[in-house]
mmCIF file with all atom_site columns, C-alpha atoms in Angstrom:
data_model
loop_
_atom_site.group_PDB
_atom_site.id
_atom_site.type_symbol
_atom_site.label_atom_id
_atom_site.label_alt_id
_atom_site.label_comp_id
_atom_site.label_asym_id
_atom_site.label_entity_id
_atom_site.label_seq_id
_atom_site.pdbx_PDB_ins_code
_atom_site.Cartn_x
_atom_site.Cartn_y
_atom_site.Cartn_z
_atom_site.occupancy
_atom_site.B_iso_or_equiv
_atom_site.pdbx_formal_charge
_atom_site.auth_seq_id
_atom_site.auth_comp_id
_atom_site.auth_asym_id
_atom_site.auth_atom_id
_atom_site.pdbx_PDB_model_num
ATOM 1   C CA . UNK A 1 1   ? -10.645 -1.708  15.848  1.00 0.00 ? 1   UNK A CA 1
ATOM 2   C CA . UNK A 1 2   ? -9.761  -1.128  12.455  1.00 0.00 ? 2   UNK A CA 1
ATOM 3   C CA . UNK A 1 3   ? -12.788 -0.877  9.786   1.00 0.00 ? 3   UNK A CA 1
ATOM 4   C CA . UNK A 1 4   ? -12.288 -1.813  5.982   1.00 0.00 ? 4   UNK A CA 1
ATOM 5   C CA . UNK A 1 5   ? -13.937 0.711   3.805   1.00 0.00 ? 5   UNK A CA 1
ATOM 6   C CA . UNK A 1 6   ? -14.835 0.957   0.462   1.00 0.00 ? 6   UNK A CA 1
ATOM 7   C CA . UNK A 1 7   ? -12.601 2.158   -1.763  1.00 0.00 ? 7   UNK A CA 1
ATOM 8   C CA . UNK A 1 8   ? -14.416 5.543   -2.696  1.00 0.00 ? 8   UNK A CA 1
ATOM 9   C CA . UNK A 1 9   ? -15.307 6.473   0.734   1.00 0.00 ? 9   UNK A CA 1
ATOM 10  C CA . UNK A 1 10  ? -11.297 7.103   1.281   1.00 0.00 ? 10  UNK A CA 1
ATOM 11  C CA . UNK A 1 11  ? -11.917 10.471  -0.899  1.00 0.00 ? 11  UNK A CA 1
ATOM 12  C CA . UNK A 1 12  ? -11.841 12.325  2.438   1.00 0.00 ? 12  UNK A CA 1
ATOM 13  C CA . UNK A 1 13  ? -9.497  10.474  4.657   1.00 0.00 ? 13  UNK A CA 1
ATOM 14  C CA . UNK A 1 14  ? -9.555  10.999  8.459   1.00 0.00 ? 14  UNK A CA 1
ATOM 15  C CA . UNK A 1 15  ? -7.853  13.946  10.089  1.00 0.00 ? 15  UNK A CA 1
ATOM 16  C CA . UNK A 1 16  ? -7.055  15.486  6.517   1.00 0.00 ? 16  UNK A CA 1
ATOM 17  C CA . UNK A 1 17  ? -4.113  12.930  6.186   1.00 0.00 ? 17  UNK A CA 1
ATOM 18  C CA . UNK A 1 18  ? -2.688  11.420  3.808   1.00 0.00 ? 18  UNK A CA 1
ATOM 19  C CA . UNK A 1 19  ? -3.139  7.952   2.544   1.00 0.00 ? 19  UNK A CA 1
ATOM 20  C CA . UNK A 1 20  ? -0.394  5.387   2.474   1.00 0.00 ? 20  UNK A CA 1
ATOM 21  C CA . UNK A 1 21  ? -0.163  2.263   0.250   1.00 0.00 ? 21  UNK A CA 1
ATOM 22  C CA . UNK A 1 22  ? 1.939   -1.068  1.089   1.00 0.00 ? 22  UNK A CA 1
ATOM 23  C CA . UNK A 1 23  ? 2.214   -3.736  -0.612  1.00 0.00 ? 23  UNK A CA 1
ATOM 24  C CA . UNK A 1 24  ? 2.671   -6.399  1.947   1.00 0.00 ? 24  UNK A CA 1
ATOM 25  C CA . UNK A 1 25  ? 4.821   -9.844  1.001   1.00 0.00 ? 25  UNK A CA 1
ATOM 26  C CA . UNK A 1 26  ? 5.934   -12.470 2.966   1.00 0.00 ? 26  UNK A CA 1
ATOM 27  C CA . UNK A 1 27  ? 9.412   -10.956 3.775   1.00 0.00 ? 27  UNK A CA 1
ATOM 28  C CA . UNK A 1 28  ? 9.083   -7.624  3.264   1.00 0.00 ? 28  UNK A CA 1
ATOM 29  C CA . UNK A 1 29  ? 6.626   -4.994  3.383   1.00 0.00 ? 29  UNK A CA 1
ATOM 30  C CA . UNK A 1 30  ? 6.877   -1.709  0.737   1.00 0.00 ? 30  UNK A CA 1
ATOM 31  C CA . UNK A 1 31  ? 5.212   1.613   2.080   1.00 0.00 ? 31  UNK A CA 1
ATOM 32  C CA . UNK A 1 32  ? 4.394   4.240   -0.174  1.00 0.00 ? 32  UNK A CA 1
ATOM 33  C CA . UNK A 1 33  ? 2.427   7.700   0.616   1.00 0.00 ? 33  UNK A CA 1
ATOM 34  C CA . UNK A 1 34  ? 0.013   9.759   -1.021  1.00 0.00 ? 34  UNK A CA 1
ATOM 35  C CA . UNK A 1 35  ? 0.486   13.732  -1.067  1.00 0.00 ? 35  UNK A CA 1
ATOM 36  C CA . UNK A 1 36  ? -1.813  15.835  0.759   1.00 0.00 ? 36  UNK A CA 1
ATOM 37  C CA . UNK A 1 37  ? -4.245  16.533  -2.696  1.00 0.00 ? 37  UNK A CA 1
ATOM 38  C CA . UNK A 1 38  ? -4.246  12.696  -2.948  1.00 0.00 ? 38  UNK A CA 1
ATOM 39  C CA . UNK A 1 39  ? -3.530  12.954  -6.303  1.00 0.00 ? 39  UNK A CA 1
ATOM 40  C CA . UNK A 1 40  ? 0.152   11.549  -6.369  1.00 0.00 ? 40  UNK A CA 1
ATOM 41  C CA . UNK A 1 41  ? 1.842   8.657   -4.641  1.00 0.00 ? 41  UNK A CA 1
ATOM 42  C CA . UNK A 1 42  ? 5.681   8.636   -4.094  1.00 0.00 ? 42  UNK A CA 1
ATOM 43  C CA . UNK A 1 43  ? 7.438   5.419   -2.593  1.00 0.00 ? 43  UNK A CA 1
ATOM 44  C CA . UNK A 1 44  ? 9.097   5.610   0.498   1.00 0.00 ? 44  UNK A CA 1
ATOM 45  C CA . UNK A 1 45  ? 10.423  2.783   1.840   1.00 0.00 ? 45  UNK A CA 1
ATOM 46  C CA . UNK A 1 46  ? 10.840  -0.827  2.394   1.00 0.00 ? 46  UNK A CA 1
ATOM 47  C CA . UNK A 1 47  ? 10.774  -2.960  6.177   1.00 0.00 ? 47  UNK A CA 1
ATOM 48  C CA . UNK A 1 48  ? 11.076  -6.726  6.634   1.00 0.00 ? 48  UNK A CA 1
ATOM 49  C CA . UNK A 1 49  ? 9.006   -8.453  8.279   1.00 0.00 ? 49  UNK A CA 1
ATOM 50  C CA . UNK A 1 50  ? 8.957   -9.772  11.765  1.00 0.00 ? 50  UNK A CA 1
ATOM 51  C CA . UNK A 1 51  ? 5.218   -10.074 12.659  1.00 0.00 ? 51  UNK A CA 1
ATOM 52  C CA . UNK A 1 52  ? 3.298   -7.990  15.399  1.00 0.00 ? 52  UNK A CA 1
ATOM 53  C CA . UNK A 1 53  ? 4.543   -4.982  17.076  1.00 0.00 ? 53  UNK A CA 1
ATOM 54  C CA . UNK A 1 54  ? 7.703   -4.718  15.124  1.00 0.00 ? 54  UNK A CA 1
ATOM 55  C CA . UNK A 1 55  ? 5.827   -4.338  12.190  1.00 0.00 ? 55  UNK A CA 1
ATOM 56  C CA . UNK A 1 56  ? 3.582   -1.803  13.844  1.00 0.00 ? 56  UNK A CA 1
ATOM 57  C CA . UNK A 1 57  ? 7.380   0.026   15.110  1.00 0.00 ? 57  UNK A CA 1
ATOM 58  C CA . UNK A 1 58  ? 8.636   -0.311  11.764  1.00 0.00 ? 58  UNK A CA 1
ATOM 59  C CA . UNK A 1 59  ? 5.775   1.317   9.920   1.00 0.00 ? 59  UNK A CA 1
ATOM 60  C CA . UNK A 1 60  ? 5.349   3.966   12.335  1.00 0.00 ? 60  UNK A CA 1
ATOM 61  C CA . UNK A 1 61  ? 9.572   4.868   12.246  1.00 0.00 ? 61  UNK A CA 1
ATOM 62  C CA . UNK A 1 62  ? 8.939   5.092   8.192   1.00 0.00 ? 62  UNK A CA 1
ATOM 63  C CA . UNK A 1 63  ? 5.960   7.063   8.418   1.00 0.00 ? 63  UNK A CA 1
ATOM 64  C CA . UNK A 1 64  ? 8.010   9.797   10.986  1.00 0.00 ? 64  UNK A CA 1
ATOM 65  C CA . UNK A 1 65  ? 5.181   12.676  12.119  1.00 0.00 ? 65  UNK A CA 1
ATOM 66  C CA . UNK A 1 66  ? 3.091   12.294  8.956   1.00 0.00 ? 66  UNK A CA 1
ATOM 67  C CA . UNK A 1 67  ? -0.861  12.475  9.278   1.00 0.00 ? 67  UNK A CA 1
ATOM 68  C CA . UNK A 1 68  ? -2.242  8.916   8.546   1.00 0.00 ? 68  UNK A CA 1
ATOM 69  C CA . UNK A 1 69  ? -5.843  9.201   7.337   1.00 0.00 ? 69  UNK A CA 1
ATOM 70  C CA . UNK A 1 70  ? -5.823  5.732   5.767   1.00 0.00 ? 70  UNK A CA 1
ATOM 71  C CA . UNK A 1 71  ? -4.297  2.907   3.970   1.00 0.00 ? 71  UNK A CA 1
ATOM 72  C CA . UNK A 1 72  ? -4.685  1.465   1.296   1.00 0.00 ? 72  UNK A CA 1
ATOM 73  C CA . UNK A 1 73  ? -3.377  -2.473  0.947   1.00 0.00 ? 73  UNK A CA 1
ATOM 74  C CA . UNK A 1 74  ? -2.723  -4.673  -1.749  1.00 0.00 ? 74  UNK A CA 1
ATOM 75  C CA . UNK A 1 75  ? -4.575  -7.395  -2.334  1.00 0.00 ? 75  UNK A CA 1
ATOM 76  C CA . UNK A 1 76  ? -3.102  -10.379 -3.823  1.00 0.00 ? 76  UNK A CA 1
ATOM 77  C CA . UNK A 1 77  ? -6.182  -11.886 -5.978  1.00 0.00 ? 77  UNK A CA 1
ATOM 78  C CA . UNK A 1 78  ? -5.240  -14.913 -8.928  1.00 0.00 ? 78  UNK A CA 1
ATOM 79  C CA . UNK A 1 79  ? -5.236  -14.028 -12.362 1.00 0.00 ? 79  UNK A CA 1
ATOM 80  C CA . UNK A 1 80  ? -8.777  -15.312 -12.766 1.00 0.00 ? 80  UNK A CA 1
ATOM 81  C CA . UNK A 1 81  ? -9.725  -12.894 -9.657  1.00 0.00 ? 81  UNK A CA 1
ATOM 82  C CA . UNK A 1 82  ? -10.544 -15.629 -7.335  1.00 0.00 ? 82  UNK A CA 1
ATOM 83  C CA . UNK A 1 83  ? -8.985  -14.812 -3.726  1.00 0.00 ? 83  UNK A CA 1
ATOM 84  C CA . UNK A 1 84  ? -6.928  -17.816 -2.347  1.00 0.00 ? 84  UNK A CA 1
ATOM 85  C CA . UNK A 1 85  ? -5.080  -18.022 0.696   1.00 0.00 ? 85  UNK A CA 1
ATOM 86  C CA . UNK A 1 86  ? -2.817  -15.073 -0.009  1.00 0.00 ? 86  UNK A CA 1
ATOM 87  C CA . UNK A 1 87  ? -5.570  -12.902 0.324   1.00 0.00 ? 87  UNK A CA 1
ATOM 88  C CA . UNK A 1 88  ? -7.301  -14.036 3.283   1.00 0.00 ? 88  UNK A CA 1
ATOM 89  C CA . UNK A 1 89  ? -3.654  -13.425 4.615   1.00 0.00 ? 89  UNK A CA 1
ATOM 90  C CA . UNK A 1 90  ? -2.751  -10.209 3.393   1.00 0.00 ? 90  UNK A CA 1
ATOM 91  C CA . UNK A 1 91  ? -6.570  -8.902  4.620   1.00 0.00 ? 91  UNK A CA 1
ATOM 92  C CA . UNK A 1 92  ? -5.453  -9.983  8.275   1.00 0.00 ? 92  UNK A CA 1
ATOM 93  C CA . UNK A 1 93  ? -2.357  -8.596  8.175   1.00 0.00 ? 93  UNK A CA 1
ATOM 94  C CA . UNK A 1 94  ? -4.494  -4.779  6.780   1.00 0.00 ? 94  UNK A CA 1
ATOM 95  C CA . UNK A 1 95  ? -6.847  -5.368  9.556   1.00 0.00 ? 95  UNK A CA 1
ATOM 96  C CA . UNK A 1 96  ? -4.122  -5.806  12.202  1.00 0.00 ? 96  UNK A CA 1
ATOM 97  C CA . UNK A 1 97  ? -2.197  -2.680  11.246  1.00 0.00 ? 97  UNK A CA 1
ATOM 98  C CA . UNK A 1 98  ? -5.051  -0.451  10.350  1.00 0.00 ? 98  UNK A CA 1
ATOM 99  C CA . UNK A 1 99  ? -5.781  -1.472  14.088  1.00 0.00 ? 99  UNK A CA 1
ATOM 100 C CA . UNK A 1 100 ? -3.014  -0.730  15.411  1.00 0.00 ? 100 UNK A CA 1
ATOM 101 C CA . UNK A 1 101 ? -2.700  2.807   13.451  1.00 0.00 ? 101 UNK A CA 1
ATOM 102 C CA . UNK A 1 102 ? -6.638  3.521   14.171  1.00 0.00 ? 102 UNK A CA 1
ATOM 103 C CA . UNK A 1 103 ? -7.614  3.992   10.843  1.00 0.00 ? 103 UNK A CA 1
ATOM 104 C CA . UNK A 1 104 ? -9.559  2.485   8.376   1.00 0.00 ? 104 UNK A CA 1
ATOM 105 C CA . UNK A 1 105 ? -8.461  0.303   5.150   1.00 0.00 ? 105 UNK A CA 1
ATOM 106 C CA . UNK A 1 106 ? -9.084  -0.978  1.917   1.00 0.00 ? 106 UNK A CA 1
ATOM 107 C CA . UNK A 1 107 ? -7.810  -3.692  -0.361  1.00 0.00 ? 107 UNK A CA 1
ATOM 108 C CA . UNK A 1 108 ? -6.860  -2.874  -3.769  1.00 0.00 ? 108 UNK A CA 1
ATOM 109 C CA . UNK A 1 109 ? -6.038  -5.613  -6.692  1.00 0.00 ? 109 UNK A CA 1
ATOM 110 C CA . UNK A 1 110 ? -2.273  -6.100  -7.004  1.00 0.00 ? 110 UNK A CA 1
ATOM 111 C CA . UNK A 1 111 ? -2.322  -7.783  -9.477  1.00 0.00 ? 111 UNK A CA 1
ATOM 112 C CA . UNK A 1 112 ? 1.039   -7.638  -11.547 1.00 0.00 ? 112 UNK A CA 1
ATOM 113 C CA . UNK A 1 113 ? 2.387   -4.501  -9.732  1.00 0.00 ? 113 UNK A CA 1
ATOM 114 C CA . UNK A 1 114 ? 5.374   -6.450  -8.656  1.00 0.00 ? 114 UNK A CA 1
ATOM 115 C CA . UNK A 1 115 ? 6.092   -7.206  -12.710 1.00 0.00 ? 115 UNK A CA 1
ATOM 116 C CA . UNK A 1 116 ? 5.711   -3.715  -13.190 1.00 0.00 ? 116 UNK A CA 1
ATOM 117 C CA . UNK A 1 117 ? 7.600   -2.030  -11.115 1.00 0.00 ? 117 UNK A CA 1
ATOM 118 C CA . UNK A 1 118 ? 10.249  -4.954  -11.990 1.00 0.00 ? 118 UNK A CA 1
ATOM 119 C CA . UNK A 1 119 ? 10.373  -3.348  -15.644 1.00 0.00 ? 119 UNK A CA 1
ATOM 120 C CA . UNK A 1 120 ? 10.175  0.137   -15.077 1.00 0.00 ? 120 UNK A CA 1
ATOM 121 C CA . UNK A 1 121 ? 13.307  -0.742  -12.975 1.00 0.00 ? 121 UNK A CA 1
ATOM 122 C CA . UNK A 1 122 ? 14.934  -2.336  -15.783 1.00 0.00 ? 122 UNK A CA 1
ATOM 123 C CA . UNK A 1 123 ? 13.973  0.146   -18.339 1.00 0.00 ? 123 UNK A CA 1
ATOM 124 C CA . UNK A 1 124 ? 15.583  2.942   -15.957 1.00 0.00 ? 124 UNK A CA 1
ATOM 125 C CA . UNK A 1 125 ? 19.079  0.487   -15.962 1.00 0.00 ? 125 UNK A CA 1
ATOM 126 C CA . UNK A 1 126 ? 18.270  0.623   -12.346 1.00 0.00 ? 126 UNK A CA 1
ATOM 127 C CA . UNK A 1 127 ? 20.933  -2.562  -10.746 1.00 0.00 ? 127 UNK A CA 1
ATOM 128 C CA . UNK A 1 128 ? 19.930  -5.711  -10.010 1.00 0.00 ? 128 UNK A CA 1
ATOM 129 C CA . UNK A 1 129 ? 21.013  -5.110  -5.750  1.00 0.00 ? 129 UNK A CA 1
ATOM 130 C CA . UNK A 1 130 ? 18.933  -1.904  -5.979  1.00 0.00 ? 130 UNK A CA 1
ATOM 131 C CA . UNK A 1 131 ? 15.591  -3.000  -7.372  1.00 0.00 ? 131 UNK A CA 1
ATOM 132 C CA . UNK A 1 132 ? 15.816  -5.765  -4.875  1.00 0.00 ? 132 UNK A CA 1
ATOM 133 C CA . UNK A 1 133 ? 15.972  -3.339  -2.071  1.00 0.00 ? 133 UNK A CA 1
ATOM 134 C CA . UNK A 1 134 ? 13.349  -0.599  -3.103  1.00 0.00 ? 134 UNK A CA 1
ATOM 135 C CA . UNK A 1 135 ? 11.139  -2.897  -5.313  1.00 0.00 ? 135 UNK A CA 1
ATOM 136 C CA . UNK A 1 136 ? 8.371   -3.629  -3.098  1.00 0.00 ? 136 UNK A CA 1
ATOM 137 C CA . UNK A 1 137 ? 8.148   0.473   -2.214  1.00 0.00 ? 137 UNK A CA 1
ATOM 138 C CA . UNK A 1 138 ? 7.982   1.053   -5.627  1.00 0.00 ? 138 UNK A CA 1
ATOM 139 C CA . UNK A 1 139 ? 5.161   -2.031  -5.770  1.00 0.00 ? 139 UNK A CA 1
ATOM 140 C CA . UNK A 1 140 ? 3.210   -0.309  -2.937  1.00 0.00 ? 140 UNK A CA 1
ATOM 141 C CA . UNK A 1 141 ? 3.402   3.109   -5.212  1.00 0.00 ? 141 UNK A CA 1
ATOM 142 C CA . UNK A 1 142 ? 1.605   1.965   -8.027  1.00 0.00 ? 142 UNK A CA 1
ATOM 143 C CA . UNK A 1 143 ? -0.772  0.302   -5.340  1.00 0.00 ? 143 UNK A CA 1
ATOM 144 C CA . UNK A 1 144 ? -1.668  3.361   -4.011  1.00 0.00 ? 144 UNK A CA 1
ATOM 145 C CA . UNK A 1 145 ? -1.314  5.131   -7.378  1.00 0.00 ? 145 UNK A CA 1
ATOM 146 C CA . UNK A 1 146 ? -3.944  3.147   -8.975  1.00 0.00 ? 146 UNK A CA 1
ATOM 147 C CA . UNK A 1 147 ? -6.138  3.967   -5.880  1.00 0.00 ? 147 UNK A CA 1
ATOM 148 C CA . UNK A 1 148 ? -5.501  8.149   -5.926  1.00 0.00 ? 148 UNK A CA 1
ATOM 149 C CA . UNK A 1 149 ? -6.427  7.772   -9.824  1.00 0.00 ? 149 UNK A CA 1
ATOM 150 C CA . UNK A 1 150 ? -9.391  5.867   -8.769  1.00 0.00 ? 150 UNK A CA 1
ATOM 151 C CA . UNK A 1 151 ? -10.334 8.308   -6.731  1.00 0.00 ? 151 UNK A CA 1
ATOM 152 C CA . UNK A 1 152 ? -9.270  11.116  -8.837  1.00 0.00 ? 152 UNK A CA 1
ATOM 153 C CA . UNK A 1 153 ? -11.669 9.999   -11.652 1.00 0.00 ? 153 UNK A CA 1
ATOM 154 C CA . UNK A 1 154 ? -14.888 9.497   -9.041  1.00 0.00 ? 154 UNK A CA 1
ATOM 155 C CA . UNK A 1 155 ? -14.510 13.293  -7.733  1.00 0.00 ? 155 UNK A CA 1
ATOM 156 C CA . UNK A 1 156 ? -14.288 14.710  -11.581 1.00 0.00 ? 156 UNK A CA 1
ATOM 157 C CA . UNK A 1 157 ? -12.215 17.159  -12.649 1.00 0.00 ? 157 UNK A CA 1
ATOM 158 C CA . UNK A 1 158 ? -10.796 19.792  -10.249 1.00 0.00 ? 158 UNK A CA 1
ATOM 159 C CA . UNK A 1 159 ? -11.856 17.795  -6.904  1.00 0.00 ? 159 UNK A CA 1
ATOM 160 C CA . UNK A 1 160 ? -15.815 17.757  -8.039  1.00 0.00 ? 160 UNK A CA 1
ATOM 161 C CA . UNK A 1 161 ? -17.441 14.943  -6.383  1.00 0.00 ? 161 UNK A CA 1
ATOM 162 C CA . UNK A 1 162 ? -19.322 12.382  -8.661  1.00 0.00 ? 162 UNK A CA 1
#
């Protein structure tokens, strides 16, 4: 059974893994992963959705023999931060994968992490065919990005807890 967790209690993930961050839409599903310091997140790829145990096969093929110690989901909240449907539906889907994975989860605001990475794939004159195909990795990156800074800033400078 999969438990969602706060936030800062992910600063010492479970076996010493890594975390990984997806950004989870209604076609496709972007993974990204944290290195082992949990300091920087790199995307790594995208899987469309077919519900279930694919998903479950697909994330686990991405993920090869890395150590999973959590994940860390996007949660789609409106721009007034009121949770609609969306979110009730992206918190199942965590809660069914973290299950499946045996590890614990939490839900970080996604707010406007699509439009971003969308630009920063313009500005790099990255093609339109291309950002279609990696843009909801690089969606799940700043996901988890904003959560290893989050994390960063709680343990102080150097890995200090505080």
């Amino acid at each position: 059974m999969a438990i969602e967790i706060a936030l800062s209690d992910m600063t010492v993930p479970k076996n010493g893994g890594i975390l990984v961050g997806i950004d989870t839409g209604e076609r496709r599903v972007g993974v990204a992963v944290s290195d082992t310091g949990l300091a920087v997140a790199s995307p790594l790829n995208v899987y469309d959705r077919k519900g279930g145990r694919k998903d479950v096969q697909a994330l686990i093929r991405i993920l090869g023999n890395r150590v999973v110690g959590g994940l860390i989901f996007g949660l789609p909240v409106n721009m007034d931060s009121s949770e609609g449907p969306k979110s009730q539906s992206a918190r199942d889907y965590a809660k069914y994968l973290a299950g499946e994975l045996n590890v614990s989860f939490t839900m970080v605001d996604e707010r406007l992490t699509t439009v971003v990475a969308e630009m920063s794939l313009i500005a790099t004159g990255t093609s339109r065919k291309r950002r279609r195909e990696i843009i909801d990795s690089i969606a799940a990156c700043l996901i988890l990005q904003t959560a290893l800074d989050r994390l960063q800033f709680r343990r102080g400078p150097a890995g200090e807890s505080g």
